[in-house]
Structures are given as C-alpha cells and as structure tokens.
mmCIF file of C-alpha atoms in Angstrom:
data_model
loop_
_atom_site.group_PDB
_atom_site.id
_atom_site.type_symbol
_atom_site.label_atom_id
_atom_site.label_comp_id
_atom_site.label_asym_id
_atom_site.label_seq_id
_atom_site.Cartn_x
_atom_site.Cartn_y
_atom_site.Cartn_z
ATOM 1 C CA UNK A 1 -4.604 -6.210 18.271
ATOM 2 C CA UNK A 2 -5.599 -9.810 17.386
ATOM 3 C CA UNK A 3 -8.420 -11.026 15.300
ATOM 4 C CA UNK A 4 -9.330 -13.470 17.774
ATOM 5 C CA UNK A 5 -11.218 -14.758 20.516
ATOM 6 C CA UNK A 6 -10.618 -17.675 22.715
ATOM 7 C CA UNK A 7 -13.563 -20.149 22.351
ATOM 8 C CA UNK A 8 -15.342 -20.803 25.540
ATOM 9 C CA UNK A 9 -15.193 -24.388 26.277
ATOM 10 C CA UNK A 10 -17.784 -25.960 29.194
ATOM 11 C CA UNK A 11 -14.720 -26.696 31.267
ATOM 12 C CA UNK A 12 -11.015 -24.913 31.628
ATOM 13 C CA UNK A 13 -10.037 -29.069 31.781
ATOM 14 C CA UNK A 14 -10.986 -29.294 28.520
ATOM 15 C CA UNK A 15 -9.381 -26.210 27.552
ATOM 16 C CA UNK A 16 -5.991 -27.864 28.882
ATOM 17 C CA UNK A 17 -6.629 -30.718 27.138
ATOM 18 C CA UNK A 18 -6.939 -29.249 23.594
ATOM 19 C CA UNK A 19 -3.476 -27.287 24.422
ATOM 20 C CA UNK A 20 -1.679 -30.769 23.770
ATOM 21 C CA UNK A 21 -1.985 -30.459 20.336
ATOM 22 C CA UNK A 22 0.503 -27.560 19.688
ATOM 23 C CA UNK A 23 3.136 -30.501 21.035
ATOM 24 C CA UNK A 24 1.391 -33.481 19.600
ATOM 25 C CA UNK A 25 1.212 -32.211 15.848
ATOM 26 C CA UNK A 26 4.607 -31.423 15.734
ATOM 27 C CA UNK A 27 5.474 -35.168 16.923
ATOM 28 C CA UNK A 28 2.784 -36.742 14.252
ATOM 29 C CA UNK A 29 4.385 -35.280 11.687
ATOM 30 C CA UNK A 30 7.953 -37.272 12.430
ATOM 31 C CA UNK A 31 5.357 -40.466 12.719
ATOM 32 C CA UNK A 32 5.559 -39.964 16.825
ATOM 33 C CA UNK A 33 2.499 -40.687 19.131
ATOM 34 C CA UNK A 34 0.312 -40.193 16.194
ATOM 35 C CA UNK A 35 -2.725 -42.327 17.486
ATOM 36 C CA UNK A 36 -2.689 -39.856 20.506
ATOM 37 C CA UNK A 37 -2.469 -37.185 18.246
ATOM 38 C CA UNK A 38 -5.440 -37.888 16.001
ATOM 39 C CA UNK A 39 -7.709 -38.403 19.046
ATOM 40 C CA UNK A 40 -7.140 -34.935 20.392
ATOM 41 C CA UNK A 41 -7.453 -33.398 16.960
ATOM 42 C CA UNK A 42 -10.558 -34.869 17.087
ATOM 43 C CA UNK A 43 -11.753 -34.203 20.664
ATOM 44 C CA UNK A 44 -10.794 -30.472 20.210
ATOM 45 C CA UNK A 45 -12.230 -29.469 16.511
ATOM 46 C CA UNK A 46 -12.744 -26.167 16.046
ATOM 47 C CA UNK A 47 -10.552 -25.243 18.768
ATOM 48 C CA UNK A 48 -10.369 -21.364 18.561
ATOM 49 C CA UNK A 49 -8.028 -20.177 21.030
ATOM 50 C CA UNK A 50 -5.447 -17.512 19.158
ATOM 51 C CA UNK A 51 -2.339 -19.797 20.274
ATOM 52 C CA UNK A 52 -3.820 -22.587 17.885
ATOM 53 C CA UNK A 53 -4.632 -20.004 14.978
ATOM 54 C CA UNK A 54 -1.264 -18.828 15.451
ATOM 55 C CA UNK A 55 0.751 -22.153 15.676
ATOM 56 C CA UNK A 56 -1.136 -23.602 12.571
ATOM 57 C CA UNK A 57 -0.377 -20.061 10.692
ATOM 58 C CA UNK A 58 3.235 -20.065 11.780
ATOM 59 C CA UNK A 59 3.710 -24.029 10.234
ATOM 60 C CA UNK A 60 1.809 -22.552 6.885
ATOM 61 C CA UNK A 61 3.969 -19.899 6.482
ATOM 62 C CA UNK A 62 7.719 -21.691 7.150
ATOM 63 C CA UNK A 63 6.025 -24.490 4.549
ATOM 64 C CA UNK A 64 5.022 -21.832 2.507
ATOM 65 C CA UNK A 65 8.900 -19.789 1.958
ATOM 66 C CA UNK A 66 10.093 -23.054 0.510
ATOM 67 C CA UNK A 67 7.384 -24.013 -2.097
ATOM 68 C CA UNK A 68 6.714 -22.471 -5.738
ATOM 69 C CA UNK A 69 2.867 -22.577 -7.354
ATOM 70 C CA UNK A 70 4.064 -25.275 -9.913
ATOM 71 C CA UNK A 71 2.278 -26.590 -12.977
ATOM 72 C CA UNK A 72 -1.318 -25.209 -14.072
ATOM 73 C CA UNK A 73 -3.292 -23.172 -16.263
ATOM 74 C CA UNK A 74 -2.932 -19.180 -16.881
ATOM 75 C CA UNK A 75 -5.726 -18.766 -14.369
ATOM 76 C CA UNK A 76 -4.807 -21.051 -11.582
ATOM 77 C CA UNK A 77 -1.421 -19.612 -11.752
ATOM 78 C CA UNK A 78 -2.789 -16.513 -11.017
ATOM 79 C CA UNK A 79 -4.717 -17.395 -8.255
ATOM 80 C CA UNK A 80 -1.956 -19.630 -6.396
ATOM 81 C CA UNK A 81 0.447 -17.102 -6.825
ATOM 82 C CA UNK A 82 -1.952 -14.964 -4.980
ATOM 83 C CA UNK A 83 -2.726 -17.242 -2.286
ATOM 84 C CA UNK A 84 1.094 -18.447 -2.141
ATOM 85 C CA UNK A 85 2.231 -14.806 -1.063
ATOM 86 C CA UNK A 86 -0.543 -14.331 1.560
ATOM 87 C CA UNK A 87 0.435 -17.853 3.126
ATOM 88 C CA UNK A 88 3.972 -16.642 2.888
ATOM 89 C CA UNK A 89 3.268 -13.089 4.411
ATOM 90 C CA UNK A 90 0.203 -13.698 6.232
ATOM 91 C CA UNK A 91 -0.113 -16.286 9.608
ATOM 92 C CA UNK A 92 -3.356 -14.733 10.044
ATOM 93 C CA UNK A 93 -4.815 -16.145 6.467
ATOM 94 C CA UNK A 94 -7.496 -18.352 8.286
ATOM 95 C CA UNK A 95 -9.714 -15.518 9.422
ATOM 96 C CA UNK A 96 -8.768 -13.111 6.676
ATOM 97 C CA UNK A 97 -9.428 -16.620 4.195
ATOM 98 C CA UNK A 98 -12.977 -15.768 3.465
ATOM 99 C CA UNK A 99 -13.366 -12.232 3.193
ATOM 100 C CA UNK A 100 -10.929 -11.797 0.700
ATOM 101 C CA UNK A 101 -12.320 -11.724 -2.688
ATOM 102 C CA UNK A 102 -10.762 -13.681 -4.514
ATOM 103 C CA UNK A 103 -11.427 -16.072 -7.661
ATOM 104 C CA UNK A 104 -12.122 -19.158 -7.933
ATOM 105 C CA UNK A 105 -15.510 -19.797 -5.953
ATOM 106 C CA UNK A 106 -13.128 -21.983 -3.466
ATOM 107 C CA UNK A 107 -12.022 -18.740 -2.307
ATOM 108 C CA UNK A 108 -15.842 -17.260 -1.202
ATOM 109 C CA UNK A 109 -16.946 -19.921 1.356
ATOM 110 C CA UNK A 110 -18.922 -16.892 2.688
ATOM 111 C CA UNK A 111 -20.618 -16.636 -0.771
ATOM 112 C CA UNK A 112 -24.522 -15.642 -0.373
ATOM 113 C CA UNK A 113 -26.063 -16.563 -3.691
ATOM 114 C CA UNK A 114 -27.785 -20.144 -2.672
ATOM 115 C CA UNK A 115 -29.866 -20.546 -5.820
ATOM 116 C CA UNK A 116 -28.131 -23.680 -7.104
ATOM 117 C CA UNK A 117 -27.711 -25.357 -3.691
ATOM 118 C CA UNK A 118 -31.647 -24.583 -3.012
ATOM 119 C CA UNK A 119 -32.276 -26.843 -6.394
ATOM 120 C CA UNK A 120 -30.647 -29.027 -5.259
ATOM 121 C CA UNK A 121 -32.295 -29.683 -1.927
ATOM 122 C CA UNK A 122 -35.629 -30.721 -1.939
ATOM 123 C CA UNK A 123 -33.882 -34.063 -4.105
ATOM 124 C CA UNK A 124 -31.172 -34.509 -1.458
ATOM 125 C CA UNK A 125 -33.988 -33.986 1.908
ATOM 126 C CA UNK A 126 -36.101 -36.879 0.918
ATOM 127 C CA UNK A 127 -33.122 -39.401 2.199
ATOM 128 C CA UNK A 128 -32.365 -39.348 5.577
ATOM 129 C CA UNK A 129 -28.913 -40.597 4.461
ATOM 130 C CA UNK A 130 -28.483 -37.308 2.878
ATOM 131 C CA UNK A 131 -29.917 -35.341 5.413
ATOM 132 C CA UNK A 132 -27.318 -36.514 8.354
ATOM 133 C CA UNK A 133 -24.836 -35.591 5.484
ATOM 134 C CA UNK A 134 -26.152 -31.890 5.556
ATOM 135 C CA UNK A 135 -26.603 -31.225 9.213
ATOM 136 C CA UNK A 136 -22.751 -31.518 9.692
ATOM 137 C CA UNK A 137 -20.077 -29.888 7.808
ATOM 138 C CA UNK A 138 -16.447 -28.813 8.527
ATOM 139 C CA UNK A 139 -15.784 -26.724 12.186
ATOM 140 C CA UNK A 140 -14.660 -23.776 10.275
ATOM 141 C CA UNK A 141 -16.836 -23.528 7.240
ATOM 142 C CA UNK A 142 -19.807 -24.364 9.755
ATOM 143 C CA UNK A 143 -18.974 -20.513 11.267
ATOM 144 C CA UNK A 144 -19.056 -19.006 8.370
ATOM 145 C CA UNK A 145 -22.565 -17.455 7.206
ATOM 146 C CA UNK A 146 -24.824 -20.516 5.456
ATOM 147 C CA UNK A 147 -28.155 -20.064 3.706
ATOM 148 C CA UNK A 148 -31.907 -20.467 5.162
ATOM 149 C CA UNK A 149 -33.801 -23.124 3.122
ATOM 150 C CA UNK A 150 -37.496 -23.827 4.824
ATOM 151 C CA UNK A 151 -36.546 -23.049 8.330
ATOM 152 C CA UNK A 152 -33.092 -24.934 8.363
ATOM 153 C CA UNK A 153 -29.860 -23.141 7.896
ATOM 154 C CA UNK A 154 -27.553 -25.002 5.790
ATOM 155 C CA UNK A 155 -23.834 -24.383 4.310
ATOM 156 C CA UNK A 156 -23.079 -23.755 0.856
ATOM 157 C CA UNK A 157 -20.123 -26.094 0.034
ATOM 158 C CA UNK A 158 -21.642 -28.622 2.063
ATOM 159 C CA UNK A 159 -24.646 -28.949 -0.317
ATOM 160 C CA UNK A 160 -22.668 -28.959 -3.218
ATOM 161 C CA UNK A 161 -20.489 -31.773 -1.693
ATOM 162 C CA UNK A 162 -23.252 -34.278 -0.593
ATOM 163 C CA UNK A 163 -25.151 -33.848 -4.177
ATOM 164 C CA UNK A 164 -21.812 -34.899 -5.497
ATOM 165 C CA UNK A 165 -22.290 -38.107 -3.597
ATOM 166 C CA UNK A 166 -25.923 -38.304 -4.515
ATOM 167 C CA UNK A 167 -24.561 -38.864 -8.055
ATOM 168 C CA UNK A 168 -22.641 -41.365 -7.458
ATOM 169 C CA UNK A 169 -25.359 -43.111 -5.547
ATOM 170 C CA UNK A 170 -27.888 -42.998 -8.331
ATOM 171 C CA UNK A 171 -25.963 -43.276 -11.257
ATOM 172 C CA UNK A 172 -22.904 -46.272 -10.086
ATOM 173 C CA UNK A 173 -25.208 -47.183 -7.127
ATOM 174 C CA UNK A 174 -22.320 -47.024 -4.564
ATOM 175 C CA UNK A 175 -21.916 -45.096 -1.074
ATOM 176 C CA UNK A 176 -18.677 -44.262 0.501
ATOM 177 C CA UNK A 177 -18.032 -47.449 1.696
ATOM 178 C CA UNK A 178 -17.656 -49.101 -1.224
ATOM 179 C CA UNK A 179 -14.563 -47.237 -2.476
ATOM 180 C CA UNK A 180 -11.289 -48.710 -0.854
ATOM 181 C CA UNK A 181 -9.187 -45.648 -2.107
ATOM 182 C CA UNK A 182 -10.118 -41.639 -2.830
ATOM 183 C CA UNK A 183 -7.954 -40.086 -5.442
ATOM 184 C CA UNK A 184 -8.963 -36.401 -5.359
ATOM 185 C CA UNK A 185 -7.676 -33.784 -7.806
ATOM 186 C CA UNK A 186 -7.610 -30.116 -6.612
ATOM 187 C CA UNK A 187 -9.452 -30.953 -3.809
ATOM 188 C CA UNK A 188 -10.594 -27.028 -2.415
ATOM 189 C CA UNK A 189 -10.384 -26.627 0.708
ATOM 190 C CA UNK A 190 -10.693 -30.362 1.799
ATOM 191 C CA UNK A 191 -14.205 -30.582 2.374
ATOM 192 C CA UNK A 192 -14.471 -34.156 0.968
ATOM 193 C CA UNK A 193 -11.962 -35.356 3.355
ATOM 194 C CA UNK A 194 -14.555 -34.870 6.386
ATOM 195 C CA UNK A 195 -17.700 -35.955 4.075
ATOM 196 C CA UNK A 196 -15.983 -39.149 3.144
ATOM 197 C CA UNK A 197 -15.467 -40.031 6.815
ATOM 198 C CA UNK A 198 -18.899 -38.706 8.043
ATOM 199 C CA UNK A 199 -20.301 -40.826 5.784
ATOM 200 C CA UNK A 200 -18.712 -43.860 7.244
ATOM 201 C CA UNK A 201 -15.193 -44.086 4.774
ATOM 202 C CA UNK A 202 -12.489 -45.642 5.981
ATOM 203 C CA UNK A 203 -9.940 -46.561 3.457
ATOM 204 C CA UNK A 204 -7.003 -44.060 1.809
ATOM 205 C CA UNK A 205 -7.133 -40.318 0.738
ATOM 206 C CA UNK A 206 -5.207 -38.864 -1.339
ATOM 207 C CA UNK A 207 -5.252 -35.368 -2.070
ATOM 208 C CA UNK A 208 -3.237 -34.142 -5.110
ATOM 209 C CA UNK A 209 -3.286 -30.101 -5.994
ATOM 210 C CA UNK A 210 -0.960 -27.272 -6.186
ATOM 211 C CA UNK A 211 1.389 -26.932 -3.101
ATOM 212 C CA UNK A 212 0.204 -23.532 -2.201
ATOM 213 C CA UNK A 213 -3.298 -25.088 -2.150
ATOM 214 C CA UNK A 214 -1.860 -27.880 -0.247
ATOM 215 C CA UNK A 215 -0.823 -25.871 2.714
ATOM 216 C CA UNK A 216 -4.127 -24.335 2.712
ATOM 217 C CA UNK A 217 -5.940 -28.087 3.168
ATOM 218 C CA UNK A 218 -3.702 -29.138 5.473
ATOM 219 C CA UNK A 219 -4.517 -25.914 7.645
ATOM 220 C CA UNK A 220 -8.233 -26.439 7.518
ATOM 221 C CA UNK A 221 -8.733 -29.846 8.143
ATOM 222 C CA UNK A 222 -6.404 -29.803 11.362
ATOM 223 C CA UNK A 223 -7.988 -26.993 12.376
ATOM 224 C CA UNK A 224 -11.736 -29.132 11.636
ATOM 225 C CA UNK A 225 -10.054 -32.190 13.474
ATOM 226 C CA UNK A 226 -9.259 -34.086 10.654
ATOM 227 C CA UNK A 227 -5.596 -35.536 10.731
ATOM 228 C CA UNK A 228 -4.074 -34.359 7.275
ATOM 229 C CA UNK A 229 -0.102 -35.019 6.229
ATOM 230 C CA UNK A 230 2.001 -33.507 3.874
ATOM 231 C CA UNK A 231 3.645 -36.520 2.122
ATOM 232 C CA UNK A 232 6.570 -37.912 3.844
ATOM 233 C CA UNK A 233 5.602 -36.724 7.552
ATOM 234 C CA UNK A 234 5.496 -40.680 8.613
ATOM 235 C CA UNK A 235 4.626 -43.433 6.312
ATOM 236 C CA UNK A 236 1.558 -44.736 8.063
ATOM 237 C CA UNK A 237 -1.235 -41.836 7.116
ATOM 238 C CA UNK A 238 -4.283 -42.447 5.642
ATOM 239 C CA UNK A 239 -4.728 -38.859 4.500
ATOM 240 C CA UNK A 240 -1.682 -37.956 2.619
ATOM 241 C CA UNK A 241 -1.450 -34.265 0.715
ATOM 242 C CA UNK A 242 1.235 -34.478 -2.482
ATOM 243 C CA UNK A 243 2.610 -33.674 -5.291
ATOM 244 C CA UNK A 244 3.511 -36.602 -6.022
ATOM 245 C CA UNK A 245 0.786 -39.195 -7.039
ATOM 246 C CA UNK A 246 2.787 -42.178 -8.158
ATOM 247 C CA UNK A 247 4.176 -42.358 -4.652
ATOM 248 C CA UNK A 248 1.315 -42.293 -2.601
ATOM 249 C CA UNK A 249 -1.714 -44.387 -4.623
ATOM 250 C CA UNK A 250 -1.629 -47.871 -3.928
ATOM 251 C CA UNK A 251 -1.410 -50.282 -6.876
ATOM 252 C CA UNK A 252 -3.478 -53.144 -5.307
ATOM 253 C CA UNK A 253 -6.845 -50.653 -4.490
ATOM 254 C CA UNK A 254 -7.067 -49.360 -7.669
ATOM 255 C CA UNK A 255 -9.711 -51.553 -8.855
ATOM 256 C CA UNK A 256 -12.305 -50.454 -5.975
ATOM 257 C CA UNK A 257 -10.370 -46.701 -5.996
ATOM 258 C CA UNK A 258 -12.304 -43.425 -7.514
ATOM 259 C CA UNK A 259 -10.544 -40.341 -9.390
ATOM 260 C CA UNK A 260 -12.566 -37.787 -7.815
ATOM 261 C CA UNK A 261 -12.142 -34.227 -9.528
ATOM 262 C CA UNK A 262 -15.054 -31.667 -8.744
ATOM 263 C CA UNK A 263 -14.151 -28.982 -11.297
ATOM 264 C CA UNK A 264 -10.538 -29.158 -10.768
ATOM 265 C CA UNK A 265 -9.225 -31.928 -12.918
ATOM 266 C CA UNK A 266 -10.554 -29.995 -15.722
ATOM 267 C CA UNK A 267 -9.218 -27.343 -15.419
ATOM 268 C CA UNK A 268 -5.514 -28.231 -15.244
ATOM 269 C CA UNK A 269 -3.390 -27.738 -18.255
ATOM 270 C CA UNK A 270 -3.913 -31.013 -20.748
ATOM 271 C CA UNK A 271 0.084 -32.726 -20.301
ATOM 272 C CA UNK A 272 -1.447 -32.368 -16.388
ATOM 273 C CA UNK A 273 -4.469 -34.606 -16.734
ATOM 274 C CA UNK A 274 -2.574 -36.969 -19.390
ATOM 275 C CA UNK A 275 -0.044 -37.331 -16.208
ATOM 276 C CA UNK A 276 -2.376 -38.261 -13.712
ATOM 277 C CA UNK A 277 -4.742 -40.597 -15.819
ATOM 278 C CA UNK A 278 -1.290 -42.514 -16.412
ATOM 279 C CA UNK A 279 -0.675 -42.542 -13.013
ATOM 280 C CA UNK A 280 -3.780 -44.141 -11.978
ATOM 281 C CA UNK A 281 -4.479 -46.867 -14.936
ATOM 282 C CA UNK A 282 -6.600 -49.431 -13.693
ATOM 283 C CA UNK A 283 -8.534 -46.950 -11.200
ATOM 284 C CA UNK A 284 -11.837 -48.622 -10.982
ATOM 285 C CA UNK A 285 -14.084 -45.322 -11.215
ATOM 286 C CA UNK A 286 -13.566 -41.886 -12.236
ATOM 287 C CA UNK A 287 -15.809 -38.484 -11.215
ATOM 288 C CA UNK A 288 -15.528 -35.385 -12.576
ATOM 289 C CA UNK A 289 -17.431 -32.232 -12.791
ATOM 290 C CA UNK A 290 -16.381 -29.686 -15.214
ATOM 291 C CA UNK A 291 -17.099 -26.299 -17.038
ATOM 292 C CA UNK A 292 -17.837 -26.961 -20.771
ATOM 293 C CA UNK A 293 -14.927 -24.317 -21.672
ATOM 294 C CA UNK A 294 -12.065 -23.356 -19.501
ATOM 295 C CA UNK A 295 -8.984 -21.103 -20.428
ATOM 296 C CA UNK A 296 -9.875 -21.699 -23.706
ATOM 297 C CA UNK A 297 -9.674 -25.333 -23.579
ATOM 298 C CA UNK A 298 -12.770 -27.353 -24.777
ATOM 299 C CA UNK A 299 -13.454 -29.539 -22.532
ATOM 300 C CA UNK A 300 -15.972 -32.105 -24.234
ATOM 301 C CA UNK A 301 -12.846 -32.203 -26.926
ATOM 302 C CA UNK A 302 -10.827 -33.088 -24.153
ATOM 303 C CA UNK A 303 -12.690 -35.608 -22.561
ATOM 304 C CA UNK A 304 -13.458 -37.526 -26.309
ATOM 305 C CA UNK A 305 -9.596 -38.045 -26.372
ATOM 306 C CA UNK A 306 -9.224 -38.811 -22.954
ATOM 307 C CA UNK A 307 -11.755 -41.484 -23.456
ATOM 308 C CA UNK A 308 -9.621 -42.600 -26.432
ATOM 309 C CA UNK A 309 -6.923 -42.922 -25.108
ATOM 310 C CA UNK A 310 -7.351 -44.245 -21.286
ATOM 311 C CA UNK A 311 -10.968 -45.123 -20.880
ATOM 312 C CA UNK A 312 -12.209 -47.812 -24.105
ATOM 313 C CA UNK A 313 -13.148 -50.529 -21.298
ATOM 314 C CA UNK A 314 -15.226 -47.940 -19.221
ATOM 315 C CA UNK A 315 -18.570 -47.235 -19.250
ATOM 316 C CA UNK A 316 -19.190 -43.579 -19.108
ATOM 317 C CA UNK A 317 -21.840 -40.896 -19.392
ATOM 318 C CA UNK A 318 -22.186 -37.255 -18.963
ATOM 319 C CA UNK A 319 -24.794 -34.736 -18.467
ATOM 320 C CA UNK A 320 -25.824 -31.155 -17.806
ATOM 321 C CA UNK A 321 -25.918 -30.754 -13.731
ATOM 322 C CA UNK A 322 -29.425 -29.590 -12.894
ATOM 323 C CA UNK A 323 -28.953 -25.798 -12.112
ATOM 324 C CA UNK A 324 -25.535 -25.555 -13.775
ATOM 325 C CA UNK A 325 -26.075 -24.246 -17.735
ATOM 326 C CA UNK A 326 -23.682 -25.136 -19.170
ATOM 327 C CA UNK A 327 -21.524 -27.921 -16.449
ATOM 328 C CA UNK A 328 -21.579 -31.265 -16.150
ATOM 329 C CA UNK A 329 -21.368 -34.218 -14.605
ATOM 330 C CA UNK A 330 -18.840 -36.919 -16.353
ATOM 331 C CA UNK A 331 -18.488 -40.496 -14.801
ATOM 332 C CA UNK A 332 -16.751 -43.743 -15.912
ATOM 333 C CA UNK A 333 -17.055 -47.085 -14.517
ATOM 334 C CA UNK A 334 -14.713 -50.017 -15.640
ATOM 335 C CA UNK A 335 -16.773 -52.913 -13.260
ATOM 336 C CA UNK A 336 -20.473 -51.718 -13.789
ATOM 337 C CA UNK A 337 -22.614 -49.898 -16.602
ATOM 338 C CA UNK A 338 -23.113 -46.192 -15.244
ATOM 339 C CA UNK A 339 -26.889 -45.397 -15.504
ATOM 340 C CA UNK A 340 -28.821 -42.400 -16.624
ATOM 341 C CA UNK A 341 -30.828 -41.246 -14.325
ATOM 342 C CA UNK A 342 -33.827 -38.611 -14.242
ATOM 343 C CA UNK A 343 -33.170 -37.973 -10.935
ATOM 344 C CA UNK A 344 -30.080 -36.583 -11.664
ATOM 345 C CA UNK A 345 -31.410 -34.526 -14.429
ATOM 346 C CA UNK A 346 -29.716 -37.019 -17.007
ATOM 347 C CA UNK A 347 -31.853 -37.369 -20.117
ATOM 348 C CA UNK A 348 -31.346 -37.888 -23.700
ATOM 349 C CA UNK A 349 -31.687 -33.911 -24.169
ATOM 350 C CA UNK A 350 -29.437 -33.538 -21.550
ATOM 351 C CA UNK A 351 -26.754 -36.343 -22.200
ATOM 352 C CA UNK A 352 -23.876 -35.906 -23.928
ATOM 353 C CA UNK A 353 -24.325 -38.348 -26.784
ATOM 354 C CA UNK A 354 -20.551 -38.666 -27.725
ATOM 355 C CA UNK A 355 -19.328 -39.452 -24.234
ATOM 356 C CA UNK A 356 -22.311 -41.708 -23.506
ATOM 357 C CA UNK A 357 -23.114 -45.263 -23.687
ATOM 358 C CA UNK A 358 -25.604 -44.408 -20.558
#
C-alpha cells in the first residue's frame, strides 16, 4: 500500500497546475525554463500528491547509487552512512524521515522536548520582526508535530533558527539583508535556506555538507518550494548544494558574506575546517554554534588556533547560549566590533575570555 495521501487542493485546476513540476524540475536542472520552474515550485509548496513524493524519491535515490559519505568525523560517518543506504534503498525516506530514530538531533524534527526553544521565546515574541519569523516555517516540517507555548503552536527547528538570527541582530546589529552571500556549513535539513528568504534575503546560498546530506536538502526544500541545485545543474542558481566550495563562493561578496555553521562546522574533522576557512579568506563575518567537546576534539582549543591562524583582524566573542550548558555561541566580525550583549545571555561570567575582545 502507499504511505500517502493526495492533498486536497481548493480546485482540481490547481491540482493540474502543480503536476508541471515533475516536467519542469527535470528541465531546471539542465538550466531550461528555470524562471517557470521556480514559480510553480513556489505556487505548489507542500504539494502532497504520492506522484511528487515518488518522483522526488526516485531522483534521491539514482543521485544517491553514485555518491560515497566522504570526509568527517567517526560520528558523522556513522550517521551518513546510515542515511546514505536508506536514500539508496528507500524512495519513501521523506515520510519514514522523521520517525526514524536516528542521531544527530537533525534527524528528530518530530522531537517533543521544547524546554530550550520555550527559553528562548518570551525574548524572541517581544519583536514583531521575530514573530512573522515564527509563524512560518518550512511546508514539511510545518506537518510535523510542534510544541504549545501560551496558546500558540510553534515548531521546534524553527525557534532554534530565528534565535540564531536574533544573535546576529543584537550582537553585529545586522538582519538578513545586509549579508550579500550565505556560506552555510552542514546546513540540516535546509531550514535556513527558507528563513533567509522569509526574512527578505536575496543574495547567494551556498550550502556545503556531506553528499548524502546533500540529497536530503535538496529533497526538502523542493518539496517546501524552495528552488535548490546540486552544483553544476545550470550556472545561474542562487541556491547551489556542493562539495565543492572554491567553485561556487564568489570572490567579490566576500566582504559583506557570512560563514554560517550552527553546530556543524564544529564538528567536522580539524584538516575539514582548516579547508574551508582557506577557502573563504576575506569572508566578512563568521557564525558558529558549537558543543564545547565533540568526538573528543576540544573545541575552545580549536577555535584559539583557528583564531591564530585565520581570524587576527576580527573581532570575535563567544558565550554560553542561554539554555544550552555547556554550547555556545562564537562570532567574528572583520568590519565592526561584535558586542556583548545581556540579551543574549553574554556576560563576563558567561564569556569566553580567551576568544573575546567583546
């Protein structure tokens, strides 16, 4: 039997309409009628109908039988491996996705303990620019069970995203709009793609991550109505998933560009982040988030010789995320002086003194 359900749309016109993307996607990706394309992706998000889960499946698995897990740590070998077979077995993986239980926390969007995301609320519900930011998330995750905070349901990942942005708005003092270029490391499941753009961005994304974890982006975001390439589909897209950063991050944005790495970036084997910090020199801001150990890597020790080595003209600070014992927030800033701010839950007991000039 299948695991689906056609969605019932207000009109069977509509319905008809959505069906042009089977054809359409497949032309995109050799660079044909892609304006067409992206407007029907984004006219039918969250189309449900079992052809589309099928047709994305089917063009995740034939990706998937010619890709490896490639570099990464003990753990995240473990975990792509796992995720590589199921994309390579499995055209069904978007509904089986979040029931399985897998680790990392990127593989539990159904997750039900909320107790972080509730800290971090009340902060983020006293801007309305924050609030839009909440009420919306991607068409998928938005299905999957949320969390009830004072009579509004919200989404887990969501939260977490938007506070990530409420950082950077407090400490740097920039919004979306001021970046020109998005250099995201092991971006999940591609959630910042579609909070980037509801929040007004306009520029370049580049997503850079494990192929298996690739696939799984691309998959997602089509499937939310966000237009998502593997690199080398056509040369013109603004939303590019690779392997290969050098070829994909312009040279001339770097200066108003942000290295954006919630969690993942720190957890990548050390040659790894060396790699992609040369890759990027010049890159006018950097964002991580990180676990203070990680497959028995330091981390603080890590960033010290990071700094070093890549990041003497930055300002940069780092903190203990409100909520998260023992995780932090690390930023650097090569334009502007990154600020400590109690809002954030940055203090001197809360700083890290050796990675802060805050």
């Amino acid at each position: 039997g299948s695991w689906w359900v056609d969605v019932e749309f207000p009109s069977r016109r509509l319905a008809n309409y959505c069906r042009k993307i089977y054809a359409l996607e497949s032309a995109a990706d050799e660079g044909k009628e892609v304006s067409h394309y992206e407007t029907v992706l984004r006219t039918c998000a969250g189309y449900a109908s079992s052809a589309r889960i099928h047709a994305l499946g089917c063009s995740m698995r034939d990706q998937a039988k010619m890709i490896t897990v490639g570099s990464a740590t003990e753990s995240w070998q473990e975990w792509g491996t796992e995720l590589l077979y199921h994309e390579q077995n499995h055209f069904e993986l978007f509904h089986l996705y979040p029931k399985l239980p897998w680790s990392p926390e990127v593989f539990r969007w159904a997750r039900t303990d909320a107790s972080v995301q509730t800290h971090w609320l009340p902060a983020l519900l006293k801007d309305a620019r924050w609030t839009v930011a909440l009420a919306t998330s991607m068409s998928y995750t938005a299905q999957l069970p949320g969390f009830w905070h004072g009579g509004v349901e919200y989404q887990h990942d969501r939260v977490e995203q938007v506070y990530l942005h409420f950082i950077l708005f407090h400490a740097l003092g920039l919004a979306a709009t001021d970046f020109s270029q998005i250099i995201e490391f092991g971006p999940g499941t591609g959630g910042q793609v579609a909070l980037f753009k509801d929040l007004n961005f306009t520029g370049r994304h580049v997503l850079y991550d494990l192929p298996p974890m690739l696939l799984l982006q691309q998959y997602v975001l089509r499937y939310s109505g966000h237009a998502a390439y593997m690199e080398g589909q056509h040369a013109e897209m603004k939303t590019v998933l690779t392997t290969k950063l050098a070829s994909h991050v312009h040279a001339r944005l770097l200066p108003t560009s942000i290295l954006f790495g919630a969690w993942s970036f720190m957890e990548a084997p050390l040659e790894v982040r060396e790699h992609v910090l040369q890759q990027v020199t010049g890159v006018g801001f950097i964002f991580f988030t990180l676990q203070a150990v990680f497959d028995g890597i330091a981390n603080e020790f890590s960033l010290l010789d990071i700094r070093d080595k890549y990041l003497s003209a930055y300002s940069t600070c780092m903190w203990v995320i409100p909520g998260l014992g023992g995780r932090y927030a690390f930023l650097a800033s090569r334009s502007r002086k990154v600020h400590c701010r109690t809002v954030l839950g940055c203090r001197d007991q809360t700083k890290v003194a050796a990675l802060s000039d805050c």
